[in-house]
mmCIF file of C-alpha atoms in Angstrom:
data_model
loop_
_atom_site.group_PDB
_atom_site.id
_atom_site.type_symbol
_atom_site.label_atom_id
_atom_site.label_comp_id
_atom_site.label_asym_id
_atom_site.label_seq_id
_atom_site.Cartn_x
_atom_site.Cartn_y
_atom_site.Cartn_z
ATOM 1 C CA UNK A 1254 95.208 -57.487 -18.989
ATOM 2 C CA UNK A 1255 98.118 -57.409 -16.365
ATOM 3 C CA UNK A 1256 98.726 -54.129 -15.209
ATOM 4 C CA UNK A 1257 102.373 -52.864 -14.821
ATOM 5 C CA UNK A 1258 101.348 -50.629 -12.270
ATOM 6 C CA UNK A 1259 101.589 -51.759 -7.968
ATOM 7 C CA UNK A 1260 98.899 -52.175 -6.147
ATOM 8 C CA UNK A 1261 98.160 -48.706 -4.006
ATOM 9 C CA UNK A 1262 98.300 -48.366 -1.155
ATOM 10 C CA UNK A 1263 96.041 -49.285 2.073
ATOM 11 C CA UNK A 1264 94.208 -46.601 3.647
ATOM 12 C CA UNK A 1265 95.876 -44.985 6.243
ATOM 13 C CA UNK A 1266 94.849 -46.033 10.083
ATOM 14 C CA UNK A 1267 92.138 -43.960 12.635
ATOM 15 C CA UNK A 1268 93.845 -42.191 15.232
ATOM 16 C CA UNK A 1269 94.458 -44.228 18.700
ATOM 17 C CA UNK A 1270 91.969 -43.552 20.695
ATOM 18 C CA UNK A 1271 92.680 -42.012 24.086
ATOM 19 C CA UNK A 1272 93.693 -44.511 26.882
ATOM 20 C CA UNK A 1273 91.723 -43.986 30.602
ATOM 21 C CA UNK A 1274 94.156 -41.031 32.495
ATOM 22 C CA UNK A 1275 96.218 -42.416 35.439
ATOM 23 C CA UNK A 1276 94.975 -41.942 38.962
ATOM 24 C CA UNK A 1277 96.627 -40.266 41.245
ATOM 25 C CA UNK A 1278 98.962 -41.697 43.641
ATOM 26 C CA UNK A 1279 98.318 -42.796 46.943
ATOM 27 C CA UNK A 1280 100.425 -41.004 49.095
ATOM 28 C CA UNK A 1281 102.446 -44.233 51.271
ATOM 29 C CA UNK A 1282 102.700 -41.585 54.409
ATOM 30 C CA UNK A 1283 99.419 -41.628 55.034
ATOM 31 C CA UNK A 1284 99.583 -45.653 55.019
ATOM 32 C CA UNK A 1285 102.206 -45.726 57.791
ATOM 33 C CA UNK A 1286 100.305 -43.219 59.923
ATOM 34 C CA UNK A 1287 97.649 -45.605 59.377
ATOM 35 C CA UNK A 1288 99.644 -49.203 60.482
ATOM 36 C CA UNK A 1289 101.479 -47.457 62.921
ATOM 37 C CA UNK A 1290 98.729 -45.653 64.979
ATOM 38 C CA UNK A 1291 96.929 -49.330 64.831
ATOM 39 C CA UNK A 1292 100.659 -50.824 65.863
ATOM 40 C CA UNK A 1293 99.753 -47.935 68.771
ATOM 41 C CA UNK A 1294 97.052 -49.784 70.631
ATOM 42 C CA UNK A 1295 99.154 -52.902 70.550
ATOM 43 C CA UNK A 1296 101.822 -51.354 71.990
ATOM 44 C CA UNK A 1297 100.531 -49.474 75.083
ATOM 45 C CA UNK A 1298 99.891 -46.369 72.615
ATOM 46 C CA UNK A 1299 103.464 -44.689 72.667
ATOM 47 C CA UNK A 1300 104.439 -44.956 68.597
ATOM 48 C CA UNK A 1301 101.239 -43.027 68.305
ATOM 49 C CA UNK A 1302 102.250 -39.562 69.077
ATOM 50 C CA UNK A 1303 104.712 -40.723 65.796
ATOM 51 C CA UNK A 1304 101.405 -41.686 63.967
ATOM 52 C CA UNK A 1305 100.348 -38.368 64.606
ATOM 53 C CA UNK A 1306 102.905 -36.047 63.443
ATOM 54 C CA UNK A 1307 102.828 -38.381 60.006
ATOM 55 C CA UNK A 1308 99.207 -38.022 59.758
ATOM 56 C CA UNK A 1309 99.865 -34.560 59.923
ATOM 57 C CA UNK A 1310 102.278 -34.019 57.263
ATOM 58 C CA UNK A 1311 100.608 -36.280 55.327
ATOM 59 C CA UNK A 1312 97.552 -34.123 54.544
ATOM 60 C CA UNK A 1313 100.072 -31.028 54.118
ATOM 61 C CA UNK A 1314 100.876 -33.032 51.032
ATOM 62 C CA UNK A 1315 97.958 -34.628 50.210
ATOM 63 C CA UNK A 1316 96.483 -31.255 50.011
ATOM 64 C CA UNK A 1317 99.904 -29.743 48.019
ATOM 65 C CA UNK A 1318 100.168 -32.618 45.383
ATOM 66 C CA UNK A 1319 96.774 -34.076 44.928
ATOM 67 C CA UNK A 1320 97.203 -37.308 46.090
ATOM 68 C CA UNK A 1321 94.930 -39.760 47.438
ATOM 69 C CA UNK A 1322 94.532 -41.189 51.176
ATOM 70 C CA UNK A 1323 93.299 -38.377 52.504
ATOM 71 C CA UNK A 1324 91.161 -41.116 54.964
ATOM 72 C CA UNK A 1325 94.176 -42.809 55.995
ATOM 73 C CA UNK A 1326 95.664 -39.866 57.055
ATOM 74 C CA UNK A 1327 92.918 -38.992 59.396
ATOM 75 C CA UNK A 1328 92.190 -42.221 60.741
ATOM 76 C CA UNK A 1329 96.100 -42.090 61.470
ATOM 77 C CA UNK A 1330 96.034 -38.401 63.396
ATOM 78 C CA UNK A 1331 92.490 -39.874 65.377
ATOM 79 C CA UNK A 1332 94.127 -43.277 66.337
ATOM 80 C CA UNK A 1333 97.242 -42.198 66.939
ATOM 81 C CA UNK A 1334 95.862 -39.149 69.295
ATOM 82 C CA UNK A 1335 93.768 -41.615 70.782
ATOM 83 C CA UNK A 1336 96.431 -44.146 71.375
ATOM 84 C CA UNK A 1337 98.453 -41.782 73.031
ATOM 85 C CA UNK A 1338 95.910 -41.028 75.157
ATOM 86 C CA UNK A 1339 95.641 -44.086 76.477
ATOM 87 C CA UNK A 1340 99.419 -44.135 77.147
ATOM 88 C CA UNK A 1341 99.133 -41.038 79.525
ATOM 89 C CA UNK A 1342 96.163 -42.686 80.728
ATOM 90 C CA UNK A 1343 97.942 -46.141 81.809
ATOM 91 C CA UNK A 1344 100.882 -44.158 82.484
ATOM 92 C CA UNK A 1345 98.938 -42.424 85.088
ATOM 93 C CA UNK A 1346 97.450 -44.794 86.611
ATOM 94 C CA UNK A 1347 100.491 -46.344 87.408
ATOM 95 C CA UNK A 1348 102.161 -42.922 89.139
ATOM 96 C CA UNK A 1349 99.454 -42.966 91.217
ATOM 97 C CA UNK A 1350 99.487 -46.468 92.392
ATOM 98 C CA UNK A 1351 103.587 -46.086 92.603
ATOM 99 C CA UNK A 1352 103.014 -43.144 94.677
ATOM 100 C CA UNK A 1353 99.910 -44.834 97.084
ATOM 101 C CA UNK A 1354 102.777 -47.406 97.408
ATOM 102 C CA UNK A 1355 100.792 -50.381 96.128
ATOM 103 C CA UNK A 1356 102.341 -52.988 93.932
ATOM 104 C CA UNK A 1357 104.938 -51.407 92.696
ATOM 105 C CA UNK A 1358 107.193 -49.776 95.111
#
C-alpha cells in the first residue's frame, strides 16, 4: 500500500565543532627593528639608533596588546645599540686620526 503522507524530515545535523584559535599577530614594528638593526651593521651603525628606539616601542606594544615578536624586538634593541656603539667607535678613531694630522688632513 502506498502512503499519502510525506517522508519524515532527515535528522538534524550535529552542532559545528569549534575551530582552532587564531594565534596573536606578530608585531610589525619588532620585525622592522630587527631588519633595521641588521642594516645598521652594514652602514656603519648609524641606523642603529632608530632600530633600538623602534625595538623599545615594539616591546611596549607587545606588553600592552599581547602580540608576538618579543624576541625580534629584543634582538633589534641589542643589535641596534651594538651597531651604534660601533659607529661611535669608528667615529672616535676618525676624530683622533684627524686631530693627529693623519691622512685626513
